């Protein structure tokens, strides 16, 4: 954020607070974070086909998305114009807005929570909006966060139905991919680099292979799981940055040294650990069990024939990893979920902050994968996850704390039934 912006924001916050003291006249501003989506919807129309057209009719709709809303809200072009010209920062008098756009239109957007009113009647949406503002999301990052979250998607099933689940299918559908290697046409002389002798660390790096074949007949020893969690997520030290500002040291780097990422665990076949949901506590190197609402987890399961007969925990594992059964079979799934508000406390409405959270998760996942490999365990990371289902099951508020990736850990099977990329046979044969 630029320095001038901070002063401006503080002044506006001050102005906003004093406005709440006034009940009249009514003032209005736009909700803090708003995404207006121009969505194309297509349908097949036989009469259009018979009259020589393609038969596919498309229809455009405006949809408004905002963090405080339970669902998207359809708006018309006039409402888009009203939202577009209303400041999300400055409170303006309601009267001219009503005159220009009509009282009914202004009221509808107030009721939807897209406009925020200063009077007592609109206290609910104002509180919701204040809660969102206090999280300090950057607008474009919030749009992306919202747009990239899935709910109840069987991605594996969809990819298979489309014939895109293997290299041949991809090649058929998309043609030749961009080349595997890249050399610059404008490059100069090439200096071949020396190779250091192979060390144990090379063996470890080469043995890491994304595991899609877990042995569901064996248990994961608690010591193995504990070691991986300790090496990846535990506190390795701490520094007091300032009063009430402690900084965690972990084995992975973290933007701003804030380490916002939490590890939530779905355990099923771990020796000495009851199947269930847990939260890893980095300072105590401990797991805290979390409540589980089976009915809530299974609420949408009926949509998926592949989920029939699964227990709540099995269904959650399956839907968490986007319907990828070979990943769902991992003995323990680790949900990597940043507490965005910890990072955004420092990087307020910062265009890089969300990227930093994503990169943090990438670092942690690689540490987890290497730690699991070192422990002789299979592991994977995936971003093809149903964030909404995971949030619901673990009780996470999506704008405060939300999963960006899921890792799995467990003993490898003796036979490879699902493909793994292991050309030098470091993980296979076993
Ligand atoms: C961010 C990320 C997401 C991934 N998501 C999936 C996934 O959804 N399904 C899958 O089978 N593999 C997934 N993978 C694993 C990659 O397919 C794998 O890394 C790649 O095939 C190379 O194989 P290797 O990890 O064994 O070297 C993901 C990897 C990364 C880094």
Coordinates of C-alpha atoms and ligand atoms in Angstrom, one line a residue:
X1 CA 0.0 0.0 0.0
X2 CA 1.2 3.5 -0.7
X3 CA 1.9 5.7 2.3
X4 CA -0.7 8.3 1.2
X5 CA -3.4 5.6 1.0
X6 CA -2.9 4.7 4.7
X7 CA -3.6 8.3 5.8
X8 CA -6.6 8.4 3.5
X9 CA -8.0 5.1 4.8
X10 CA -7.6 6.2 8.4
X11 CA -9.4 9.5 7.7
X12 CA -12.2 7.6 6.0
X13 CA -12.5 5.1 8.8
X14 CA -12.7 8.0 11.3
X15 CA -15.4 9.6 9.1
X16 CA -17.3 6.3 8.9
X17 CA -17.3 5.8 12.7
X18 CA -18.8 9.3 13.3
X19 CA -21.4 8.7 10.7
X20 CA -22.8 5.8 12.6
X21 CA -23.7 8.2 15.4
X22 CA -26.2 9.9 13.2
X23 CA -29.4 8.2 12.5
X24 CA -30.6 10.8 10.0
X25 CA -30.2 11.8 7.3
X26 CA -29.5 8.4 5.7
X27 CA -26.1 8.0 4.1
X28 CA -24.9 5.2 1.9
X29 CA -21.8 3.6 0.7
X30 CA -21.1 0.5 -1.3
X31 CA -20.1 -2.7 0.4
X32 CA -16.3 -3.1 0.8
X33 CA -15.6 -5.9 -1.7
X34 CA -17.8 -6.4 -4.7
X35 CA -17.3 -8.5 -7.7
X36 CA -19.6 -7.9 -10.7
X37 CA -19.6 -10.9 -13.0
X38 CA -20.9 -10.7 -16.5
X39 CA -21.9 -14.3 -17.0
X40 CA -22.7 -16.0 -20.3
X41 CA -25.3 -18.7 -20.1
X42 CA -26.0 -20.8 -23.2
X43 CA -28.9 -23.1 -24.0
X44 CA -29.9 -25.2 -27.0
X45 CA -32.9 -24.0 -29.0
X46 CA -34.3 -26.3 -31.6
X47 CA -36.2 -23.6 -33.5
X48 CA -33.0 -21.5 -33.8
X49 CA -31.3 -24.6 -35.3
X50 CA -34.2 -25.1 -37.7
X51 CA -34.0 -21.5 -38.9
X52 CA -30.4 -22.1 -39.9
X53 CA -28.6 -20.9 -36.8
X54 CA -26.2 -22.9 -34.6
X55 CA -29.1 -23.7 -32.2
X56 CA -27.1 -22.4 -29.3
X57 CA -28.5 -19.3 -27.7
X58 CA -26.5 -17.3 -25.3
X59 CA -27.8 -15.0 -22.6
X60 CA -25.8 -12.5 -20.5
X61 CA -26.5 -11.9 -16.8
X62 CA -24.9 -9.6 -14.2
X63 CA -24.2 -11.4 -10.9
X64 CA -23.0 -9.5 -7.8
X65 CA -20.7 -11.4 -5.4
X66 CA -19.7 -10.0 -2.0
X67 CA -18.1 -11.9 1.0
X68 CA -21.0 -11.1 3.4
X69 CA -23.6 -12.6 1.0
X70 CA -24.8 -16.1 1.4
X71 CA -25.4 -16.4 -2.4
X72 CA -24.8 -14.4 -5.6
X73 CA -27.3 -11.7 -6.4
X74 CA -28.6 -11.1 -9.9
X75 CA -28.6 -7.4 -10.8
X76 CA -29.7 -5.4 -13.8
X77 CA -27.7 -2.9 -15.9
X78 CA -29.2 0.0 -14.0
X79 CA -28.2 -1.5 -10.7
X80 CA -24.7 -2.2 -12.1
X81 CA -24.5 1.5 -12.9
X82 CA -25.6 2.5 -9.4
X83 CA -23.1 0.2 -7.8
X84 CA -20.4 1.4 -10.1
X85 CA -20.8 5.0 -9.2
X86 CA -21.2 4.5 -5.4
X87 CA -18.0 4.8 -3.4
X88 CA -17.0 1.9 -1.2
X89 CA -15.2 4.4 1.1
X90 CA -17.1 7.7 1.3
X91 CA -20.6 7.9 2.8
X92 CA -22.8 10.0 0.6
X93 CA -26.3 11.3 1.2
X94 CA -29.0 8.8 0.2
X95 CA -31.4 11.5 -1.2
X96 CA -29.5 12.3 -4.5
X97 CA -28.9 8.6 -5.1
X98 CA -32.6 7.9 -4.7
X99 CA -33.4 10.8 -7.1
X100 CA -31.0 9.6 -9.7
X101 CA -31.6 5.9 -9.6
X102 CA -35.1 5.5 -7.9
X103 CA -35.8 4.7 -4.3
X104 CA -36.9 1.1 -5.1
X105 CA -33.6 0.3 -6.8
X106 CA -31.6 1.8 -3.9
X107 CA -33.7 -0.1 -1.3
X108 CA -33.3 -3.4 -3.2
X109 CA -29.5 -3.1 -3.2
X110 CA -29.6 -2.1 0.5
X111 CA -31.7 -5.2 1.3
X112 CA -29.3 -7.3 -0.7
X113 CA -26.3 -6.0 1.3
X114 CA -24.6 -4.6 -1.8
X115 CA -25.2 -1.0 -0.5
X116 CA -24.7 -0.2 3.1
X117 CA -26.9 2.3 4.9
X118 CA -25.9 4.5 7.9
X119 CA -29.2 4.2 9.8
X120 CA -30.3 1.7 12.4
X121 CA -32.4 -0.2 9.9
X122 CA -29.3 -1.3 8.1
X123 CA -27.2 -2.2 11.1
X124 CA -26.9 -5.9 10.2
X125 CA -25.3 -5.4 6.8
X126 CA -23.2 -2.5 8.2
X127 CA -21.8 -4.9 10.8
X128 CA -21.2 -7.6 8.2
X129 CA -19.4 -5.0 6.0
X130 CA -17.3 -3.8 8.9
X131 CA -16.2 -7.4 9.6
X132 CA -15.1 -7.8 6.0
X133 CA -13.3 -4.4 5.9
X134 CA -11.4 -5.4 9.1
X135 CA -9.9 -8.4 7.2
X136 CA -8.0 -6.0 4.8
X137 CA -8.5 -8.0 1.6
X138 CA -7.1 -6.6 -1.6
X139 CA -10.1 -6.3 -4.0
X140 CA -8.6 -8.3 -6.9
X141 CA -7.3 -11.0 -4.5
X142 CA -10.8 -11.3 -3.0
X143 CA -12.3 -11.7 -6.4
X144 CA -9.8 -14.4 -7.2
X145 CA -10.2 -16.1 -3.9
X146 CA -14.0 -16.2 -4.4
X147 CA -13.8 -17.4 -8.0
X148 CA -11.3 -20.2 -7.3
X149 CA -13.3 -21.9 -4.5
X150 CA -15.1 -25.1 -5.3
X151 CA -18.1 -26.7 -3.7
X152 CA -19.0 -30.4 -4.3
X153 CA -17.0 -30.8 -7.5
X154 CA -16.1 -34.3 -8.6
X155 CA -13.2 -33.0 -10.6
X156 CA -11.7 -36.5 -11.2
X157 CA -15.1 -37.7 -12.6
X158 CA -15.4 -34.6 -14.9
X159 CA -11.8 -34.9 -16.2
X160 CA -12.4 -38.6 -16.9
X161 CA -15.7 -38.0 -18.7
X162 CA -14.0 -35.4 -20.9
X163 CA -11.2 -37.9 -21.7
X164 CA -8.6 -35.6 -20.2
X165 CA -7.3 -37.9 -17.5
X166 CA -4.1 -39.1 -19.3
X167 CA -1.4 -37.7 -21.6
X168 CA -3.0 -39.3 -24.8
X169 CA -6.3 -37.7 -24.1
X170 CA -4.8 -34.3 -23.4
X171 CA -2.7 -34.5 -26.6
X172 CA -5.8 -35.5 -28.6
X173 CA -8.0 -32.7 -27.2
X174 CA -5.5 -29.9 -27.0
X175 CA -2.9 -30.7 -29.7
X176 CA 0.9 -30.4 -29.1
X177 CA 1.8 -28.9 -25.8
X178 CA 4.4 -26.1 -25.5
X179 CA 7.9 -27.7 -25.5
X180 CA 9.1 -29.4 -22.3
X181 CA 12.4 -27.3 -22.4
X182 CA 13.0 -23.7 -23.2
X183 CA 16.1 -22.1 -24.6
X184 CA 16.3 -18.4 -25.4
X185 CA 16.8 -17.5 -29.1
X186 CA 18.7 -14.3 -28.0
X187 CA 21.0 -16.2 -25.5
X188 CA 24.8 -16.2 -25.8
X189 CA 27.5 -18.6 -24.8
X190 CA 26.6 -21.7 -22.7
X191 CA 28.6 -22.6 -19.6
X192 CA 28.1 -26.2 -18.5
X193 CA 28.0 -26.3 -14.7
X194 CA 30.0 -28.7 -12.5
X195 CA 28.1 -31.5 -10.8
X196 CA 28.7 -32.1 -7.2
X197 CA 29.0 -35.8 -6.1
X198 CA 25.7 -37.4 -5.3
X199 CA 24.8 -37.2 -1.7
X200 CA 22.1 -38.6 0.6
X201 CA 20.1 -35.4 0.0
X202 CA 20.0 -36.2 -3.8
X203 CA 18.6 -39.7 -2.9
X204 CA 15.9 -38.1 -0.9
X205 CA 15.0 -35.5 -3.5
X206 CA 14.9 -38.1 -6.2
X207 CA 12.8 -40.5 -4.2
X208 CA 10.0 -38.0 -3.7
X209 CA 7.2 -39.1 -6.0
X210 CA 3.5 -38.0 -5.8
X211 CA 1.8 -41.1 -4.3
X212 CA -1.4 -42.3 -5.9
X213 CA -1.2 -45.8 -4.4
X214 CA -1.8 -45.9 -0.7
X215 CA -2.0 -49.2 1.2
X216 CA -5.4 -49.1 2.7
X217 CA -4.8 -52.5 4.4
X218 CA -2.1 -51.0 6.7
X219 CA -2.1 -48.4 9.4
X220 CA 0.1 -45.3 9.4
X221 CA 2.2 -45.3 12.6
X222 CA 1.5 -42.3 14.7
X223 CA 5.2 -41.7 15.1
X224 CA 5.6 -41.4 11.3
X225 CA 2.7 -38.9 11.1
X226 CA 4.0 -37.0 14.1
X227 CA 7.5 -36.7 12.7
X228 CA 6.2 -35.3 9.3
X229 CA 4.0 -32.8 11.1
X230 CA 6.8 -31.8 13.4
X231 CA 9.2 -31.2 10.6
X232 CA 6.7 -29.3 8.5
X233 CA 4.5 -27.3 10.9
X234 CA 6.0 -27.3 14.4
X235 CA 7.5 -24.4 16.2
X236 CA 11.3 -24.6 15.9
X237 CA 11.8 -21.4 17.8
X238 CA 10.3 -18.0 18.3
X239 CA 11.3 -14.4 18.3
X240 CA 9.6 -11.5 20.1
X241 CA 9.3 -8.9 17.4
X242 CA 7.7 -6.3 19.7
X243 CA 5.2 -6.3 22.5
X244 CA 2.4 -8.8 21.8
X245 CA 4.1 -9.7 18.5
X246 CA 5.7 -13.1 18.5
X247 CA 7.2 -14.6 15.4
X248 CA 7.3 -18.3 14.7
X249 CA 10.3 -20.1 13.3
X250 CA 9.4 -23.1 11.0
X251 CA 11.5 -25.2 8.6
X252 CA 9.9 -23.4 5.6
X253 CA 10.1 -19.7 4.9
X254 CA 7.0 -17.4 5.2
X255 CA 6.3 -14.0 3.7
X256 CA 6.6 -11.4 6.4
X257 CA 7.6 -14.2 8.9
X258 CA 4.0 -14.3 9.8
X259 CA 3.4 -18.1 9.2
X260 CA -0.4 -17.8 8.8
X261 CA -0.9 -21.4 7.6
X262 CA -2.7 -23.8 9.9
X263 CA -2.7 -27.6 9.4
X264 CA -6.0 -29.3 9.8
X265 CA -6.0 -33.1 9.8
X266 CA -8.5 -35.7 8.6
X267 CA -7.2 -38.9 10.1
X268 CA -8.6 -42.4 9.3
X269 CA -6.1 -45.1 9.4
X270 CA -3.5 -43.8 12.0
X271 CA -2.4 -46.2 14.7
X272 CA -3.3 -44.8 18.1
X273 CA -5.4 -41.9 16.8
X274 CA -9.1 -42.1 16.7
X275 CA -10.5 -41.4 13.2
X276 CA -11.7 -37.8 13.0
X277 CA -10.9 -34.2 12.5
X278 CA -8.0 -32.4 14.2
X279 CA -6.1 -29.2 14.4
X280 CA -2.3 -29.3 14.8
X281 CA -0.9 -27.1 17.5
X282 CA 2.6 -26.0 16.4
X283 CA 3.8 -24.8 19.9
X284 CA 2.7 -28.0 21.7
X285 CA 3.4 -30.5 18.9
X286 CA -0.1 -31.8 19.6
X287 CA -3.4 -32.6 17.8
X288 CA -6.6 -31.1 19.1
X289 CA -9.7 -33.0 18.1
X290 CA -12.5 -30.9 16.5
X291 CA -16.2 -31.5 16.4
X292 CA -17.6 -33.3 13.4
X293 CA -21.2 -33.0 12.1
X294 CA -21.8 -36.1 10.0
X295 CA -25.2 -34.8 8.6
X296 CA -23.7 -31.5 7.5
X297 CA -20.7 -33.2 5.8
X298 CA -23.1 -35.6 4.0
X299 CA -25.7 -33.0 3.1
X300 CA -24.7 -32.8 -0.6
X301 CA -23.3 -36.3 -0.9
X302 CA -26.5 -37.6 -2.7
X303 CA -25.4 -35.7 -5.8
X304 CA -22.5 -38.1 -6.4
X305 CA -23.2 -41.7 -7.3
X306 CA -19.5 -42.4 -6.6
X307 CA -20.1 -41.3 -3.0
X308 CA -22.9 -43.7 -2.3
X309 CA -22.4 -45.8 0.9
X310 CA -19.4 -43.7 2.1
X311 CA -19.2 -42.7 5.8
X312 CA -19.0 -39.0 6.6
X313 CA -15.3 -39.2 7.1
X314 CA -14.8 -41.2 3.9
X315 CA -17.0 -38.8 1.9
X316 CA -15.2 -35.8 3.3
X317 CA -11.8 -37.3 2.3
X318 CA -13.2 -38.0 -1.2
X319 CA -14.8 -34.6 -1.8
X320 CA -11.9 -32.7 -0.1
X321 CA -9.6 -33.9 -2.9
X322 CA -12.1 -33.3 -5.7
X323 CA -13.2 -36.9 -6.1
X324 CA -9.7 -38.3 -6.6
X325 CA -10.2 -41.6 -5.0
X326 CA -6.5 -42.5 -5.1
X327 CA -5.7 -39.4 -3.0
X328 CA -8.8 -39.9 -0.7
X329 CA -7.3 -43.2 0.3
X330 CA -4.3 -41.5 2.1
X331 CA -4.2 -42.4 5.8
X332 CA -4.1 -38.8 6.9
X333 CA -5.0 -35.7 4.9
X334 CA -3.5 -32.4 5.9
X335 CA -5.5 -29.3 5.0
X336 CA -3.2 -26.3 4.6
X337 CA -5.3 -23.2 5.4
X338 CA -3.8 -19.8 5.9
X339 CA -5.3 -17.4 8.4
X340 CA -5.4 -14.6 5.9
X341 CA -6.0 -12.0 8.6
X342 CA -2.6 -12.7 10.1
X343 CA -0.8 -12.0 6.8
X344 CA -3.1 -9.1 5.9
X345 CA -2.6 -7.5 9.3
X346 CA 0.8 -6.5 7.9
X347 CA 0.1 -6.5 4.2
X348 CA -3.2 -4.5 4.2
X349 CA -5.1 -4.5 0.9
X350 CA -1.7 -5.4 -0.6
X351 CA -1.7 -6.7 -4.2
X352 CA 1.0 -9.3 -3.3
X353 CA -0.4 -10.5 0.0
X354 CA -2.6 -13.4 -1.3
X355 CA 0.2 -14.5 -3.6
X356 CA 2.5 -14.7 -0.5
X357 CA -0.1 -16.9 1.3
X358 CA -0.2 -19.3 -1.7
X359 CA 3.6 -19.4 -1.9
X360 CA 3.8 -20.1 1.8
X361 CA 1.5 -23.1 1.3
X362 CA 3.7 -24.3 -1.6
X363 CA 6.8 -24.2 0.6
X364 CA 5.1 -26.1 3.4
X365 CA 3.8 -28.8 1.1
X366 CA 7.3 -29.5 -0.3
X367 CA 8.7 -29.7 3.2
X368 CA 5.9 -32.1 4.1
X369 CA 6.5 -34.2 0.9
X370 CA 10.2 -34.5 1.6
X371 CA 9.7 -35.3 5.3
X372 CA 7.2 -38.0 4.3
X373 CA 9.6 -39.5 1.8
X374 CA 12.4 -39.5 4.3
X375 CA 10.1 -41.4 6.7
X376 CA 9.5 -44.0 4.0
X377 CA 5.9 -42.8 3.4
X378 CA 4.0 -41.9 0.4
X379 CA 2.6 -38.3 0.1
X380 CA 1.0 -35.9 -2.4
X381 CA -0.2 -32.3 -2.6
X382 CA -3.3 -31.2 -4.6
X383 CA -5.0 -27.9 -5.2
X384 CA -8.0 -29.6 -6.9
X385 CA -9.9 -29.3 -3.6
X386 CA -13.4 -28.4 -2.6
X387 CA -12.7 -25.5 -0.3
X388 CA -16.3 -24.9 0.6
X389 CA -16.9 -28.5 1.8
X390 CA -13.6 -28.5 3.8
X391 CA -14.5 -25.1 5.4
X392 CA -17.9 -26.4 6.4
X393 CA -16.5 -29.6 7.9
X394 CA -13.7 -27.9 9.9
X395 CA -15.7 -24.8 10.8
X396 CA -13.6 -22.3 8.9
X397 CA -14.8 -18.9 8.0
X398 CA -13.8 -18.6 4.3
X399 CA -12.6 -14.9 4.4
X400 CA -10.6 -15.4 7.5
X401 CA -9.2 -18.9 7.1
X402 CA -9.5 -21.1 4.0
X403 CA -7.7 -24.1 2.5
X404 CA -5.4 -23.6 -0.5
X405 CA -4.1 -27.1 -0.7
X406 CA -4.5 -30.6 0.7
X407 CA -1.6 -33.0 1.3
X408 CA -1.9 -36.7 2.0
X409 CA 0.4 -39.1 3.9
X410 CA 0.4 -42.9 4.3
X411 CA 2.3 -46.1 3.6
X412 CA 2.6 -46.9 0.0
X413 CA 0.9 -49.9 -1.5
X414 CA 3.0 -52.9 -2.9
X415 CA 1.5 -52.6 -6.4
X416 CA 1.1 -49.5 -8.6
X417 CA -2.5 -49.4 -9.8
X418 CA -2.7 -45.7 -10.5
X419 CA 0.1 -44.0 -12.5
X420 CA 3.0 -42.3 -10.8
X421 CA 5.8 -40.3 -12.4
X422 CA 8.9 -42.3 -11.4
X423 CA 11.0 -42.8 -14.6
X424 CA 14.1 -43.7 -12.6
X425 CA 12.4 -46.2 -10.3
X426 CA 13.2 -44.4 -7.1
X427 CA 9.8 -45.1 -5.5
X428 CA 9.0 -48.2 -7.6
X429 CA 9.2 -51.2 -7.7
X430 CA 8.8 -51.8 -4.1
Ligands
LIG1 C1 0.0 -27.5 -6.7 C2 -0.1 -29.0 -7.1 C3 -1.3 -29.5 -7.4 C4 -1.4 -30.9 -7.8 N1 -2.6 -31.4 -8.0 C5 -2.7 -32.7 -8.4 C6 -4.0 -33.3 -8.5 O1 -5.0 -32.7 -8.4 N2 -4.1 -34.6 -8.9 C7 -2.9 -35.3 -9.1 O2 -3.0 -36.5 -9.5 N3 -1.7 -34.8 -9.0 C8 -1.6 -33.5 -8.6 N4 -0.4 -32.9 -8.4 C9 0.8 -33.8 -8.5 C10 1.4 -33.6 -9.9 O3 0.6 -34.2 -10.8 C11 2.8 -34.2 -9.8 O4 3.6 -33.3 -9.0 C12 3.4 -34.3 -11.2 O5 2.8 -35.2 -12.0 C13 4.9 -34.6 -11.1 O6 5.1 -35.9 -10.5 P1 5.9 -36.0 -9.2 O7 5.3 -35.1 -8.1 O8 5.9 -37.4 -8.8 O9 7.3 -35.6 -9.5 C14 -0.2 -31.6 -8.0 C15 1.0 -31.0 -7.7 C16 1.1 -29.7 -7.3 C17 2.4 -29.1 -7.1

